[in-house]
């Protein structure tokens, strides 16, 4: 069986803890590999390597650093097919979807090729007599990222590309469920010319995460995963004075106004609700039709579409979605469907009986659709993270606006309408971080930035875009006077301008 260790100091190394986690192949249900779970000492070895390599990397001019990332992009393109298949086999998503996972990471690497420009500081001439002021951005040193299972290519790239481009050394702790692609990305960075020690991968669980949080030489931590862990990491990182940006779970609503193009809305709901088996933090999991007629029209079109979703093994390119990531995830999601029925929601499409012929042990669940879901139900309040869409009917625009605004999560939201006034008012007033207008999964492009509000994001800077360079650098401001001819004498009052 394949054994996955760590990638430290530019080398693949075996784990020494004697502790391992199973890596499944969700489409068959088999265990296909074992991944080592790191000890504190192994994390420390990665930090030592990173610390030793970082000063020379920071001193390498930013254009040269960007050139290595450019070479990395070529290598990712070269290995795209094999990497997408590895990703699909470990995660369960389909191969076309796995290619999207890689590409959305690549787009952020493309953005940070502009790091020489992004790192530029500011300059003011003549801020006082003979005084000029300038600011510069300097890397933090050694930084770390802890990533979730659901985007094993994209989210590691969102984190390590800006951090490394800015001159930091990076320690990645990927999800133990699908560590194959993150390891591959680190190998490709080395092949592209990145000095050993600048990108390390330490596989593991809570023990490795806690070692990161307590390590005095790690200056910043990026986290993406569920909200309770995001909050834990945010709080514990703060205790040791680290910078932290921690992104959590979601319950993304899509409002369907009476004037929406109903076919377009239904396409958007099935794609964004069931794609990747609903295991996306920007998946739409709540549809909110406004008015009874809209609700009835929506259900009439939605039910047959959900019933005819094509579920298949990850290697079937014609499948709409594949299995869930683990048996535990499958049981969790099925349990939520049972809860919804007990709570009194109408299960309009029941996917619990679905069996994938030839893959009977895989972690499959058919698409499920609930109607008449209400605000007090657990299936509305909690993140399900599976192919389950809940329809909550709203009487009017104000009620539809209040639902996502008052929900504890605030990652993404969408409104489908042909009316500019309601779209504009919705975008301005809704208490959610990313808004789509007739766009169901409003993941901003790489040169904007990604971040949810409320319990979907702890910390004040977003992922990627210019925010990422701010997060992974500190600003130094220099006030300089070259005093030829300027004689002021000693001044004991606070200097002002
Ligand atoms: P998770 O919280 O279980 O795991 C995320 C990471 O935390 C993994 O690396 C894991 O090893 C580590 N971890 C798990 N338990 C821990 C513990 N007790 N202490 C310390 N570390 C721990 O999340 P997941 O199941 O891998 O991913 C799915 C979740 O991620 C969903 O909630 C989804 O909404 C969220 N997500 C959010 C975003 C976003 O940008 N907001 C993006 C993708 C996924």
JSON list of N, CA and C in Angstrom, two decimals, residues 351-379:
[
{"chain": "A", "resi": 351, "resn": "UNK", "atom": "N", "xyz": [-32.55, 10.87, -1.86]},
{"chain": "A", "resi": 351, "resn": "UNK", "atom": "CA", "xyz": [-31.43, 10.16, -2.51]},
{"chain": "A", "resi": 351, "resn": "UNK", "atom": "C", "xyz": [-30.81, 9.09, -1.62]},
{"chain": "A", "resi": 352, "resn": "UNK", "atom": "N", "xyz": [-31.43, 8.82, -0.47]},
{"chain": "A", "resi": 352, "resn": "UNK", "atom": "CA", "xyz": [-30.77, 7.92, 0.49]},
{"chain": "A", "resi": 352, "resn": "UNK", "atom": "C", "xyz": [-30.67, 6.49, -0.01]},
{"chain": "A", "resi": 353, "resn": "UNK", "atom": "N", "xyz": [-31.55, 6.11, -0.92]},
{"chain": "A", "resi": 353, "resn": "UNK", "atom": "CA", "xyz": [-31.52, 4.71, -1.38]},
{"chain": "A", "resi": 353, "resn": "UNK", "atom": "C", "xyz": [-30.55, 4.49, -2.53]},
{"chain": "A", "resi": 354, "resn": "UNK", "atom": "N", "xyz": [-29.84, 5.51, -2.96]},
{"chain": "A", "resi": 354, "resn": "UNK", "atom": "CA", "xyz": [-29.01, 5.38, -4.16]},
{"chain": "A", "resi": 354, "resn": "UNK", "atom": "C", "xyz": [-27.88, 4.36, -3.96]},
{"chain": "A", "resi": 355, "resn": "UNK", "atom": "N", "xyz": [-27.70, 3.48, -4.95]},
{"chain": "A", "resi": 355, "resn": "UNK", "atom": "CA", "xyz": [-26.59, 2.51, -4.95]},
{"chain": "A", "resi": 355, "resn": "UNK", "atom": "C", "xyz": [-25.88, 2.63, -6.28]},
{"chain": "A", "resi": 356, "resn": "UNK", "atom": "N", "xyz": [-24.58, 2.70, -6.25]},
{"chain": "A", "resi": 356, "resn": "UNK", "atom": "CA", "xyz": [-23.80, 2.81, -7.49]},
{"chain": "A", "resi": 356, "resn": "UNK", "atom": "C", "xyz": [-23.41, 1.41, -7.95]},
{"chain": "A", "resi": 357, "resn": "UNK", "atom": "N", "xyz": [-23.99, 1.01, -9.08]},
{"chain": "A", "resi": 357, "resn": "UNK", "atom": "CA", "xyz": [-23.73, -0.35, -9.57]},
{"chain": "A", "resi": 357, "resn": "UNK", "atom": "C", "xyz": [-22.26, -0.55, -9.87]},
{"chain": "A", "resi": 358, "resn": "UNK", "atom": "N", "xyz": [-21.68, -1.63, -9.37]},
{"chain": "A", "resi": 358, "resn": "UNK", "atom": "CA", "xyz": [-20.26, -1.92, -9.60]},
{"chain": "A", "resi": 358, "resn": "UNK", "atom": "C", "xyz": [-19.36, -1.25, -8.57]},
{"chain": "A", "resi": 359, "resn": "UNK", "atom": "N", "xyz": [-19.92, -0.34, -7.80]},
{"chain": "A", "resi": 359, "resn": "UNK", "atom": "CA", "xyz": [-19.13, 0.39, -6.77]},
{"chain": "A", "resi": 359, "resn": "UNK", "atom": "C", "xyz": [-19.92, 0.41, -5.47]},
{"chain": "A", "resi": 360, "resn": "UNK", "atom": "N", "xyz": [-20.40, -0.77, -5.08]},
{"chain": "A", "resi": 360, "resn": "UNK", "atom": "CA", "xyz": [-21.36, -0.81, -3.96]},
{"chain": "A", "resi": 360, "resn": "UNK", "atom": "C", "xyz": [-20.77, -0.35, -2.63]},
{"chain": "A", "resi": 361, "resn": "UNK", "atom": "N", "xyz": [-19.43, -0.39, -2.50]},
{"chain": "A", "resi": 361, "resn": "UNK", "atom": "CA", "xyz": [-18.83, 0.04, -1.23]},
{"chain": "A", "resi": 361, "resn": "UNK", "atom": "C", "xyz": [-18.38, 1.50, -1.24]},
{"chain": "A", "resi": 362, "resn": "UNK", "atom": "N", "xyz": [-18.61, 2.19, -2.36]},
{"chain": "A", "resi": 362, "resn": "UNK", "atom": "CA", "xyz": [-18.24, 3.61, -2.44]},
{"chain": "A", "resi": 362, "resn": "UNK", "atom": "C", "xyz": [-19.17, 4.46, -1.57]},
{"chain": "A", "resi": 363, "resn": "UNK", "atom": "N", "xyz": [-18.77, 5.73, -1.36]},
{"chain": "A", "resi": 363, "resn": "UNK", "atom": "CA", "xyz": [-19.49, 6.58, -0.40]},
{"chain": "A", "resi": 363, "resn": "UNK", "atom": "C", "xyz": [-20.51, 7.49, -1.12]},
{"chain": "A", "resi": 364, "resn": "UNK", "atom": "N", "xyz": [-21.46, 6.87, -1.80]},
{"chain": "A", "resi": 364, "resn": "UNK", "atom": "CA", "xyz": [-22.40, 7.63, -2.65]},
{"chain": "A", "resi": 364, "resn": "UNK", "atom": "C", "xyz": [-23.69, 7.96, -1.92]},
{"chain": "A", "resi": 365, "resn": "UNK", "atom": "N", "xyz": [-24.21, 9.12, -2.28]},
{"chain": "A", "resi": 365, "resn": "UNK", "atom": "CA", "xyz": [-25.55, 9.51, -1.82]},
{"chain": "A", "resi": 365, "resn": "UNK", "atom": "C", "xyz": [-26.22, 10.23, -2.99]},
{"chain": "A", "resi": 366, "resn": "UNK", "atom": "N", "xyz": [-27.45, 9.88, -3.26]},
{"chain": "A", "resi": 366, "resn": "UNK", "atom": "CA", "xyz": [-28.18, 10.57, -4.33]},
{"chain": "A", "resi": 366, "resn": "UNK", "atom": "C", "xyz": [-28.55, 11.98, -3.88]},
{"chain": "A", "resi": 367, "resn": "UNK", "atom": "N", "xyz": [-28.87, 12.83, -4.85]},
{"chain": "A", "resi": 367, "resn": "UNK", "atom": "CA", "xyz": [-29.26, 14.20, -4.52]},
{"chain": "A", "resi": 367, "resn": "UNK", "atom": "C", "xyz": [-30.54, 14.21, -3.68]},
{"chain": "A", "resi": 368, "resn": "UNK", "atom": "N", "xyz": [-30.56, 15.03, -2.65]},
{"chain": "A", "resi": 368, "resn": "UNK", "atom": "CA", "xyz": [-31.75, 15.15, -1.79]},
{"chain": "A", "resi": 368, "resn": "UNK", "atom": "C", "xyz": [-32.25, 16.59, -1.85]},
{"chain": "A", "resi": 369, "resn": "UNK", "atom": "N", "xyz": [-33.57, 16.75, -1.82]},
{"chain": "A", "resi": 369, "resn": "UNK", "atom": "CA", "xyz": [-34.17, 18.08, -1.91]},
{"chain": "A", "resi": 369, "resn": "UNK", "atom": "C", "xyz": [-35.28, 18.21, -0.88]},
{"chain": "A", "resi": 370, "resn": "UNK", "atom": "N", "xyz": [-35.15, 19.21, -0.01]},
{"chain": "A", "resi": 370, "resn": "UNK", "atom": "CA", "xyz": [-36.18, 19.47, 0.99]},
{"chain": "A", "resi": 370, "resn": "UNK", "atom": "C", "xyz": [-36.98, 20.72, 0.61]},
{"chain": "A", "resi": 371, "resn": "UNK", "atom": "N", "xyz": [-38.28, 20.64, 0.80]},
{"chain": "A", "resi": 371, "resn": "UNK", "atom": "CA", "xyz": [-39.14, 21.83, 0.66]},
{"chain": "A", "resi": 371, "resn": "UNK", "atom": "C", "xyz": [-39.68, 22.17, 2.06]},
{"chain": "A", "resi": 372, "resn": "UNK", "atom": "N", "xyz": [-40.22, 23.38, 2.19]},
{"chain": "A", "resi": 372, "resn": "UNK", "atom": "CA", "xyz": [-40.85, 23.83, 3.44]},
{"chain": "A", "resi": 372, "resn": "UNK", "atom": "C", "xyz": [-39.92, 23.72, 4.65]},
{"chain": "A", "resi": 373, "resn": "UNK", "atom": "N", "xyz": [-38.67, 24.06, 4.43]},
{"chain": "A", "resi": 373, "resn": "UNK", "atom": "CA", "xyz": [-37.71, 24.10, 5.55]},
{"chain": "A", "resi": 373, "resn": "UNK", "atom": "C", "xyz": [-37.92, 25.43, 6.28]},
{"chain": "A", "resi": 374, "resn": "UNK", "atom": "N", "xyz": [-37.81, 25.39, 7.59]},
{"chain": "A", "resi": 374, "resn": "UNK", "atom": "CA", "xyz": [-37.99, 26.63, 8.36]},
{"chain": "A", "resi": 374, "resn": "UNK", "atom": "C", "xyz": [-36.73, 26.97, 9.16]},
{"chain": "A", "resi": 375, "resn": "UNK", "atom": "N", "xyz": [-36.71, 28.21, 9.62]},
{"chain": "A", "resi": 375, "resn": "UNK", "atom": "CA", "xyz": [-35.51, 28.78, 10.24]},
{"chain": "A", "resi": 375, "resn": "UNK", "atom": "C", "xyz": [-35.06, 28.06, 11.51]},
{"chain": "A", "resi": 376, "resn": "UNK", "atom": "N", "xyz": [-36.02, 27.44, 12.20]},
{"chain": "A", "resi": 376, "resn": "UNK", "atom": "CA", "xyz": [-35.66, 26.82, 13.48]},
{"chain": "A", "resi": 376, "resn": "UNK", "atom": "C", "xyz": [-35.12, 25.40, 13.31]},
{"chain": "A", "resi": 377, "resn": "UNK", "atom": "N", "xyz": [-35.13, 24.86, 12.08]},
{"chain": "A", "resi": 377, "resn": "UNK", "atom": "CA", "xyz": [-34.70, 23.46, 11.89]},
{"chain": "A", "resi": 377, "resn": "UNK", "atom": "C", "xyz": [-33.18, 23.36, 11.88]},
{"chain": "A", "resi": 378, "resn": "UNK", "atom": "N", "xyz": [-32.67, 22.23, 12.38]},
{"chain": "A", "resi": 378, "resn": "UNK", "atom": "CA", "xyz": [-31.22, 22.01, 12.37]},
{"chain": "A", "resi": 378, "resn": "UNK", "atom": "C", "xyz": [-30.68, 21.94, 10.94]},
{"chain": "A", "resi": 379, "resn": "UNK", "atom": "N", "xyz": [-31.49, 21.37, 10.03]},
{"chain": "A", "resi": 379, "resn": "UNK", "atom": "CA", "xyz": [-30.99, 21.26, 8.65]},
{"chain": "A", "resi": 379, "resn": "UNK", "atom": "C", "xyz": [-30.84, 22.64, 7.99]}
]
